[in-house]
Amino acid sequence: MPAVTVDNILALPRIPLPDATATPRPVKSVTTAPTGYEGEGFPVRRAFAGIDLPALDPFIHMDQMGEVNYAPGEPKGTPWHPHRGFETVTYMIDGIMEHQDSHGGGGIIGGGDTQWMTAGAGILHIEAPPEHLVQSGGLFHGVQLWVNLPRDNKLATPRYQDITGNKVALLSTDDGGALVRVIAGEVAGHQGPGSTYTPIALTHATVAPGASVSLPWNRDFNALVYVLAGEGTVGADKRPIRMGQTALFGRGDTIEFSASDAQDSRSETLEVFVLGGKPIREPVAMAGPFVMNTKAEVVEAFEDYQAGRFGVAVPPVHG
């Protein structure tokens, strides 16, 4: 699981130890993601299954894509599909994905890169492995997160942010036991490169066996930890957690998690995706790829899509 790594973690800025008055956030629940298939048939884990939507706000949905090692000819993507009313954040850990849209945008993201798409008023989109990867096969692993847009930004002009891995803020815990990559938002005084309509923070942390993390977290944000690989504990009461599970935290100042002394054969470290944001607290009406405030707005989105108002799908360009 390469994502972004460093040769000398001790040369990075340090996350300070928590103040004596800081309150660790309690763990409200630990849920297990069911498995399924998306797009043309690539495997996913539904990270937020079993968590009530108000507790997730401002997030809507998250999939762990893979981890899967494809044989030649097996890699899969998605067909052309529409979106309106929210943002998709695709974070690639291993493998390569091409994306293209009906507005002429597109690009390639690989290990450690993030593609941040604001669907806003409406867009057609396709994601697929490049042709050479389809032919060769290989490792594919990533995360796709859906972030809700506030009512006033639902019909924003679609846009992309291509955040290459070398742009993320890299931090170390005080003892060097964990590498924290800040993709968006502010953590411990360090700002990630992602620009957001909704105030949020996204990080990917790699925790060495036996190491612990106390991550300062905005008190106005909710907080979730999803385990991408490995096993460990969450919260001050050390609740066990493993790959494919999500911890939902209550209010407080810090998020606590630790890696078990011994990891499984698939991972040498605990890998976690840590996210939170300021709740929007607006009605959510959702159907498939449309996330709006009312049922009437969802019906309008379907009608606009069927009338071709999201643009026209164009043939993908490989290479």
XYZ file of N, CA, C and O in Angstrom, residues 6 41 92 122 133 175 188 251 261 295 313:
44
model
N 7.612 8.361 2.825
C 8.803 9.198 2.987
C 9.962 8.320 3.445
O 9.756 7.266 4.056
N -18.355 -4.112 -12.475
C -18.166 -5.323 -11.681
C -16.932 -5.338 -10.806
O -16.445 -6.410 -10.446
N -6.730 7.350 -4.879
C -6.110 6.117 -5.355
C -4.896 5.779 -4.481
O -4.015 6.617 -4.277
N -24.619 19.389 -12.705
C -24.818 18.164 -13.463
C -23.689 17.871 -14.421
O -23.184 18.774 -15.099
N -3.211 -1.122 -18.557
C -3.455 -1.823 -17.301
C -4.483 -2.941 -17.481
O -4.389 -3.989 -16.842
N 6.283 10.546 18.186
C 7.322 9.519 18.301
C 7.710 8.898 16.959
O 8.510 7.962 16.911
N -3.921 19.708 12.981
C -2.757 20.104 13.777
C -2.049 21.322 13.187
O -0.823 21.415 13.202
N -18.558 13.594 20.436
C -17.913 14.903 20.564
C -16.639 14.805 21.401
O -16.493 13.960 22.274
N 0.090 -4.873 18.020
C 1.517 -5.210 17.993
C 1.845 -6.147 16.840
O 2.911 -6.042 16.228
N -37.650 15.813 -3.145
C -37.979 14.814 -4.149
C -38.204 15.463 -5.510
O -37.796 14.921 -6.542
N -21.826 12.251 -23.668
C -20.701 11.345 -23.456
C -19.847 11.293 -24.709
O -20.371 11.255 -25.834
